[in-house]
mmCIF file of C-alpha atoms in Angstrom:
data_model
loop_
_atom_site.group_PDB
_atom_site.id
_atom_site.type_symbol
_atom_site.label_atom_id
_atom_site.label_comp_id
_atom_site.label_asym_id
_atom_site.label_seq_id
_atom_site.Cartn_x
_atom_site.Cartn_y
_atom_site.Cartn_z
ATOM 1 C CA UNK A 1 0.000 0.000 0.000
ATOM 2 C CA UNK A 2 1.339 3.748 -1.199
ATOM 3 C CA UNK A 3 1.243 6.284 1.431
ATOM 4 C CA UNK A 4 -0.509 9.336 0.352
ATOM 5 C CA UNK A 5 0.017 11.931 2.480
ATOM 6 C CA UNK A 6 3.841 11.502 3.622
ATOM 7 C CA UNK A 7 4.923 15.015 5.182
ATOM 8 C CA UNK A 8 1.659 14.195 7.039
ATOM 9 C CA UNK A 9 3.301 10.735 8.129
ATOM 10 C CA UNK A 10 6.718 12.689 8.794
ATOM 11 C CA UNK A 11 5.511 15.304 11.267
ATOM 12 C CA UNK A 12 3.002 12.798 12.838
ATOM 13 C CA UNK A 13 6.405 10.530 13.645
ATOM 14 C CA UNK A 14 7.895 13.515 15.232
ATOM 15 C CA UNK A 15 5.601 14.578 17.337
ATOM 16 C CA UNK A 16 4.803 10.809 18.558
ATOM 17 C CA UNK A 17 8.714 10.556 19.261
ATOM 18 C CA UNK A 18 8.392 13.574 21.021
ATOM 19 C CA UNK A 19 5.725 12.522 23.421
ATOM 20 C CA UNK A 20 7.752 9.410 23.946
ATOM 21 C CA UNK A 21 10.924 11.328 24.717
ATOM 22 C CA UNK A 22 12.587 9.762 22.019
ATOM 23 C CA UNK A 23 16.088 10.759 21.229
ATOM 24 C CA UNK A 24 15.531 10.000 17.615
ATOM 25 C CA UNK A 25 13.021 9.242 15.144
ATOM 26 C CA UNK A 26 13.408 7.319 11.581
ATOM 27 C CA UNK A 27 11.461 6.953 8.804
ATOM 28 C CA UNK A 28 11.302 6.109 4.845
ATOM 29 C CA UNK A 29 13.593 8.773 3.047
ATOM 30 C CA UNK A 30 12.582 11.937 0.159
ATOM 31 C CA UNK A 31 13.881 14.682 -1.237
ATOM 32 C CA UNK A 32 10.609 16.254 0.823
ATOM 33 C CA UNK A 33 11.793 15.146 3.516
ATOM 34 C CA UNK A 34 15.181 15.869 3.690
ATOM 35 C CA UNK A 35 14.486 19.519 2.767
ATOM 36 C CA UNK A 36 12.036 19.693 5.842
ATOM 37 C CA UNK A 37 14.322 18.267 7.954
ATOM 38 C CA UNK A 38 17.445 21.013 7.417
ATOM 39 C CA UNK A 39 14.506 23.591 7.124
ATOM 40 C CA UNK A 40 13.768 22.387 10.985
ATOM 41 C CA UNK A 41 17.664 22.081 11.582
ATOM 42 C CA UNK A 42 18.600 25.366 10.441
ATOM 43 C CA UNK A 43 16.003 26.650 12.704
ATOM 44 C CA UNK A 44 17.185 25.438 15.712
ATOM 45 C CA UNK A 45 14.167 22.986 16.153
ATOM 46 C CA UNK A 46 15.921 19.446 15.636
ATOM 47 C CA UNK A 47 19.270 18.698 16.204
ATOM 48 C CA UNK A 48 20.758 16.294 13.376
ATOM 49 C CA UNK A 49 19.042 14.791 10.159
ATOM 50 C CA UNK A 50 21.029 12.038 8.684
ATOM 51 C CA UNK A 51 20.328 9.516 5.581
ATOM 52 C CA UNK A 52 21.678 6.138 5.768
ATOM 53 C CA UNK A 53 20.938 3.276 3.237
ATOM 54 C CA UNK A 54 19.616 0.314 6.356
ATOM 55 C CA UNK A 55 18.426 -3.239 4.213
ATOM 56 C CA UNK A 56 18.700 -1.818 0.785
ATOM 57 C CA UNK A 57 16.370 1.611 1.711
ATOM 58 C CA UNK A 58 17.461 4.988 2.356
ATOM 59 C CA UNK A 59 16.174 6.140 5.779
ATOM 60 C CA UNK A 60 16.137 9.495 7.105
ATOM 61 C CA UNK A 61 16.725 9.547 10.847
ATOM 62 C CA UNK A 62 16.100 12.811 13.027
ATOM 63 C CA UNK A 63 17.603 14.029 16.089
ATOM 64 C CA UNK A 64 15.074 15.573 18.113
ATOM 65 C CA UNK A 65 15.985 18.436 20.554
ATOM 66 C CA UNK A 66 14.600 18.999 24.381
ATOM 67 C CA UNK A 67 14.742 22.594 26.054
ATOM 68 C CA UNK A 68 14.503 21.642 29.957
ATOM 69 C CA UNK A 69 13.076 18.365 29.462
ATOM 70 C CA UNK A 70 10.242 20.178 27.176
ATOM 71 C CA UNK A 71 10.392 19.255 23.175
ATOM 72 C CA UNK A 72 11.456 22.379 21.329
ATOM 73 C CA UNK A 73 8.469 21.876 18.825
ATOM 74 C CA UNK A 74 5.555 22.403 20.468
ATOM 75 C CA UNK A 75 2.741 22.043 18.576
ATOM 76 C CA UNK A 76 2.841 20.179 14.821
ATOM 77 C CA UNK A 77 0.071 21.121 12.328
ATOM 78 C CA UNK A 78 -0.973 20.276 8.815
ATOM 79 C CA UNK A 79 -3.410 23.002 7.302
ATOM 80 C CA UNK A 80 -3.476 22.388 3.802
ATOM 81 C CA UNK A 81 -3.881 18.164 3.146
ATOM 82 C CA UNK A 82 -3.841 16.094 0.031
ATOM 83 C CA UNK A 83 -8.144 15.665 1.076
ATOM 84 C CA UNK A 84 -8.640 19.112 1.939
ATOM 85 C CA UNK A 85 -6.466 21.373 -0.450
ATOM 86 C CA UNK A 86 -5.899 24.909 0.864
ATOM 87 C CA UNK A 87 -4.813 27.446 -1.272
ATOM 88 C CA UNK A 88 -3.733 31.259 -0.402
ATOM 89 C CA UNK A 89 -1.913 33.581 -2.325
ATOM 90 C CA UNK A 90 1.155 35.290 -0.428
ATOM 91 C CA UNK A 91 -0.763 38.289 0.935
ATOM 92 C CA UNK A 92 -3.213 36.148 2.239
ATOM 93 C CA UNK A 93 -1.025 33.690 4.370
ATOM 94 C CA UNK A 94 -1.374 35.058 8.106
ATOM 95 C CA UNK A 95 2.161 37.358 9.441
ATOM 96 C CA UNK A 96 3.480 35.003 11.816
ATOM 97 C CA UNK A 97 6.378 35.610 15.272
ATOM 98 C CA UNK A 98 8.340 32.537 14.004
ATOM 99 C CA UNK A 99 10.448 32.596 10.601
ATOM 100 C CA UNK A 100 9.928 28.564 10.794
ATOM 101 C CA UNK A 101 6.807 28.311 9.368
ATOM 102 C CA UNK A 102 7.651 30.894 6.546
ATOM 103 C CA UNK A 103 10.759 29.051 5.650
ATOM 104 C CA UNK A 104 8.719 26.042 5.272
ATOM 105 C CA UNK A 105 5.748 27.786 3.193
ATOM 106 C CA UNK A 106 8.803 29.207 0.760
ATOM 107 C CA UNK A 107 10.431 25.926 0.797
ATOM 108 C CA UNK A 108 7.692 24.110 0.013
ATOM 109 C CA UNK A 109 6.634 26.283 -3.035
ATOM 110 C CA UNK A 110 9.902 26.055 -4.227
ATOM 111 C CA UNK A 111 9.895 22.627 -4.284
ATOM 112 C CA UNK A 112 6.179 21.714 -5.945
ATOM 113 C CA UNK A 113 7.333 24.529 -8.221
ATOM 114 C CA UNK A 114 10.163 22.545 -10.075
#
């Protein structure tokens, strides 16, 4: 069975670590991913992302990062879904306190825009 949503599937498995107080969370590897993943590291939010070939598949493993035994991420949220399709143009996305979620809205556009 194809996953269909799997940024969906990526941030779910981070927040789940998180709850767990896992150190580190792996999953199947994408470009997607990847790109998410140094978008989050660059921001301070996780502390490694590494891709490793384990059985034959490339995995993407993340180090997650804990502020005073707190995750650093907080909350984890998926507006716009391959069900429920959201579309804004730029002067219509909210104005946001963290650069995080703009890096990932430009990253993102760059990336379906290839």
């Amino acid at each position: 069975m194809s996953m269909q949503d799997t940024v969906a599937d990526m941030l779910t498995r981070v927040r789940n670590a998180q709850m767990a107080k896992k150190q580190t969370v792996s999953m199947p590897n994408s470009k997607l991913k990847v790109a998410i993943a140094n978008v989050l590291q660059q921001e301070g939010y996780i502390s490694d992302v590494e891709v490793a070939d384990a059985e034959g598949k490339a995995t993407l493993t993340i180090t997650l990062k804990y502020f005073e035994g707190k995750p650093v991420i907080e909350t984890v949220k998926r507006v716009s879904r391959p069900g429920l399709r959201q579309y804004r143009g730029k002067d219509a996305l909210p104005s946001v306190k963290h650069v995080l979620l703009v890096s990932v809205v430009k990253l993102l556009l760059l990336f379906l825009n290839r």
